[in-house]
Amino acid sequence: MTTDPEISGSLLREVTRLYARAQRTAADCCGTTPTQCQVITELGRTGPIALGELGRRLCLEKSWIGRAVEGLVTEGLVAKAPNPADS
């Protein structure tokens, strides 16, 4: 059986989209926004990470990540620290 790569890619994207939606629905992220929930989840996987790298991993612009993280800091859910690599 052969498959068309375009159909396979489309199907994979749809499955991934549905899986991500199911995770957001099932996840309890302390009443945060979906973006903040993604940030918390990624930080749980990776530990401390630079904002730019976090944005690349989540495929979000740095400005979105910055606002999401600031909200989480305000709520006391995450802490920010200077990146030693930026010195």
Coordinates of N, CA and C in Angstrom, one line a residue:
M1 N 0.8 -1.2 0.0 CA 0.0 0.0 0.0 C 0.9 1.2 0.0
T2 N 0.7 2.2 -0.9 CA 1.4 3.4 -1.0 C 0.5 4.5 -0.5
T3 N 1.1 5.5 0.1 CA 0.4 6.7 0.5 C 0.9 8.0 -0.1
D4 N 0.1 8.9 -0.3 CA 0.4 10.2 -0.8 C 1.0 11.0 0.3
P5 N 2.3 11.5 0.2 CA 2.9 12.3 1.3 C 2.1 13.5 1.7
E6 N 1.4 14.1 0.7 CA 0.6 15.3 1.0 C -0.6 14.9 2.0
I7 N -1.2 13.8 1.7 CA -2.3 13.3 2.5 C -1.8 12.9 3.9
S8 N -0.7 12.2 3.9 CA -0.1 11.8 5.2 C 0.3 13.0 6.0
G9 N 0.8 14.0 5.4 CA 1.2 15.2 6.2 C 0.0 16.0 6.7
S10 N -1.1 16.0 5.9 CA -2.3 16.7 6.3 C -2.9 15.9 7.4
L11 N -3.0 14.6 7.3 CA -3.5 13.8 8.4 C -2.7 13.9 9.7
L12 N -1.4 14.0 9.6 CA -0.6 14.1 10.8 C -0.8 15.5 11.5
R13 N -0.9 16.5 10.7 CA -1.2 17.9 11.2 C -2.6 17.9 11.9
E14 N -3.6 17.2 11.4 CA -4.9 17.2 12.0 C -4.9 16.4 13.3
V15 N -4.2 15.3 13.3 CA -4.1 14.5 14.5 C -3.3 15.3 15.6
T16 N -2.3 16.0 15.2 CA -1.5 16.8 16.2 C -2.4 17.9 16.7
R17 N -3.1 18.6 15.9 CA -4.0 19.6 16.3 C -5.1 19.1 17.3
L18 N -5.7 18.0 17.0 CA -6.7 17.4 17.9 C -6.0 17.0 19.2
Y19 N -4.9 16.4 19.2 CA -4.2 16.0 20.4 C -3.8 17.2 21.3
A20 N -3.3 18.2 20.7 CA -3.0 19.5 21.4 C -4.3 20.0 22.1
R21 N -5.4 20.0 21.4 CA -6.7 20.5 21.9 C -7.1 19.7 23.1
A22 N -7.0 18.4 22.9 CA -7.4 17.4 24.0 C -6.5 17.7 25.2
Q23 N -5.2 17.9 25.0 CA -4.3 18.2 26.2 C -4.7 19.4 26.9
R24 N -5.0 20.5 26.1 CA -5.4 21.8 26.8 C -6.7 21.6 27.5
T25 N -7.6 20.8 27.0 CA -8.9 20.6 27.7 C -8.7 19.8 28.9
A26 N -7.9 18.8 28.9 CA -7.7 17.9 30.1 C -6.7 18.5 31.1
A27 N -5.8 19.4 30.7 CA -4.8 19.9 31.6 C -5.4 20.9 32.6
D28 N -5.0 20.9 33.8 CA -5.4 21.9 34.8 C -4.1 22.7 35.0
C29 N -4.2 23.9 34.4 CA -3.0 24.8 34.5 C -3.3 26.0 35.4
C30 N -3.9 25.7 36.5 CA -4.2 26.8 37.5 C -5.0 27.9 37.0
G31 N -5.9 27.7 36.1 CA -6.7 28.8 35.6 C -6.0 29.8 34.7
T32 N -4.9 29.3 34.1 CA -4.1 30.2 33.2 C -4.7 30.2 31.8
T33 N -4.2 31.1 30.9 CA -4.5 31.1 29.5 C -3.9 29.9 28.8
P34 N -4.4 29.6 27.6 CA -3.8 28.5 26.9 C -2.3 28.7 26.6
T35 N -1.9 29.9 26.3 CA -0.5 30.2 26.1 C 0.3 30.0 27.4
Q36 N -0.2 30.5 28.5 CA 0.5 30.3 29.8 C 0.5 28.8 30.1
C37 N -0.5 28.1 29.8 CA -0.5 26.6 30.0 C 0.6 26.0 29.2
Q38 N 0.8 26.4 27.9 CA 1.9 25.8 27.1 C 3.2 26.1 27.7
V39 N 3.4 27.4 28.2 CA 4.6 27.8 28.9 C 4.9 26.9 30.1
I40 N 3.9 26.7 31.0 CA 4.1 25.9 32.2 C 4.5 24.5 31.8
T41 N 3.8 23.9 30.8 CA 4.1 22.6 30.3 C 5.5 22.4 29.8
E42 N 5.9 23.4 29.0 CA 7.3 23.3 28.4 C 8.3 23.5 29.5
L43 N 8.1 24.4 30.4 CA 9.0 24.6 31.5 C 9.1 23.4 32.4
G44 N 8.0 22.7 32.6 CA 8.0 21.4 33.3 C 8.8 20.4 32.6
R45 N 8.9 20.4 31.3 CA 9.7 19.4 30.5 C 11.1 19.8 30.5
T46 N 11.4 21.0 30.4 CA 12.8 21.5 30.2 C 13.5 22.0 31.4
G47 N 12.8 22.6 32.3 CA 13.4 23.3 33.4 C 13.7 24.7 32.9
P48 N 14.6 25.5 33.6 CA 14.8 26.9 33.2 C 15.3 26.9 31.7
I49 N 14.8 28.0 31.0 CA 15.1 28.1 29.6 C 15.0 29.6 29.2
A50 N 15.8 30.0 28.3 CA 15.7 31.4 27.8 C 14.4 31.7 27.1
L51 N 13.9 32.9 27.2 CA 12.6 33.3 26.5 C 12.6 33.0 25.0
G52 N 13.7 33.4 24.4 CA 13.8 33.1 22.9 C 13.7 31.7 22.6
E53 N 14.4 30.8 23.3 CA 14.3 29.4 23.1 C 12.9 28.8 23.4
L54 N 12.3 29.3 24.4 CA 11.0 28.9 24.8 C 10.0 29.3 23.6
G55 N 10.2 30.5 23.1 CA 9.4 30.9 21.9 C 9.6 30.0 20.7
R56 N 10.8 29.6 20.5 CA 11.1 28.7 19.3 C 10.5 27.4 19.5
R57 N 10.6 26.8 20.7 CA 10.0 25.5 21.0 C 8.5 25.5 20.9
L58 N 7.9 26.6 21.3 CA 6.4 26.7 21.2 C 5.9 27.3 19.9
C59 N 6.8 27.7 19.1 CA 6.4 28.3 17.8 C 5.6 29.6 18.0
L60 N 6.0 30.4 19.0 CA 5.3 31.6 19.4 C 6.3 32.8 19.3
E61 N 5.9 33.9 19.0 CA 6.7 35.1 19.0 C 7.2 35.4 20.4
K62 N 8.4 36.0 20.5 CA 8.9 36.4 21.8 C 8.0 37.3 22.6
S63 N 7.3 38.2 21.9 CA 6.4 39.1 22.6 C 5.3 38.3 23.3
W64 N 4.7 37.3 22.6 CA 3.7 36.5 23.3 C 4.2 35.8 24.5
I65 N 5.4 35.2 24.3 CA 6.0 34.5 25.4 C 6.3 35.4 26.6
G66 N 6.8 36.6 26.3 CA 7.1 37.6 27.3 C 5.9 38.0 28.1
R67 N 4.7 38.2 27.4 CA 3.5 38.6 28.2 C 3.0 37.4 29.0
A68 N 3.1 36.2 28.4 CA 2.6 35.0 29.1 C 3.4 34.8 30.4
V69 N 4.7 34.9 30.3 CA 5.6 34.7 31.4 C 5.4 35.8 32.5
E70 N 5.3 37.0 32.0 CA 5.0 38.1 33.0 C 3.8 37.8 33.8
G71 N 2.7 37.4 33.1 CA 1.5 37.0 33.9 C 1.7 35.9 34.9
L72 N 2.5 34.9 34.5 CA 2.8 33.8 35.4 C 3.6 34.2 36.6
V73 N 4.5 35.2 36.3 CA 5.4 35.7 37.4 C 4.5 36.5 38.4
T74 N 3.6 37.3 37.8 CA 2.6 38.1 38.7 C 1.8 37.2 39.6
E75 N 1.4 36.0 39.0 CA 0.6 35.0 39.8 C 1.4 34.2 40.7
G76 N 2.8 34.3 40.6 CA 3.6 33.5 41.5 C 3.8 32.1 41.0
L77 N 3.5 31.8 39.8 CA 3.6 30.5 39.2 C 5.0 30.1 38.7
V78 N 5.7 31.1 38.2 CA 7.1 30.9 37.7 C 7.9 32.1 38.2
A79 N 9.2 31.9 38.2 CA 10.2 32.9 38.5 C 11.1 33.2 37.4
K80 N 11.4 34.5 37.2 CA 12.4 34.9 36.1 C 13.7 35.1 36.8
A81 N 14.8 34.8 36.0 CA 16.1 35.1 36.4 C 16.9 35.6 35.2
P82 N 17.9 36.4 35.4 CA 18.8 36.8 34.3 C 19.4 35.6 33.7
N83 N 19.6 35.6 32.3 CA 20.2 34.5 31.6 C 21.7 34.8 31.7
P84 N 22.5 33.9 32.3 CA 24.0 34.1 32.3 C 24.6 34.3 30.9
A85 N 24.0 33.7 29.9 CA 24.6 33.7 28.6 C 24.4 35.1 28.0
D86 N 23.5 36.0 28.5 CA 23.3 37.3 28.0 C 24.3 38.3 28.6
S87 N 25.2 37.9 29.4 CA 26.2 38.8 30.0 C 27.2 39.3 29.0

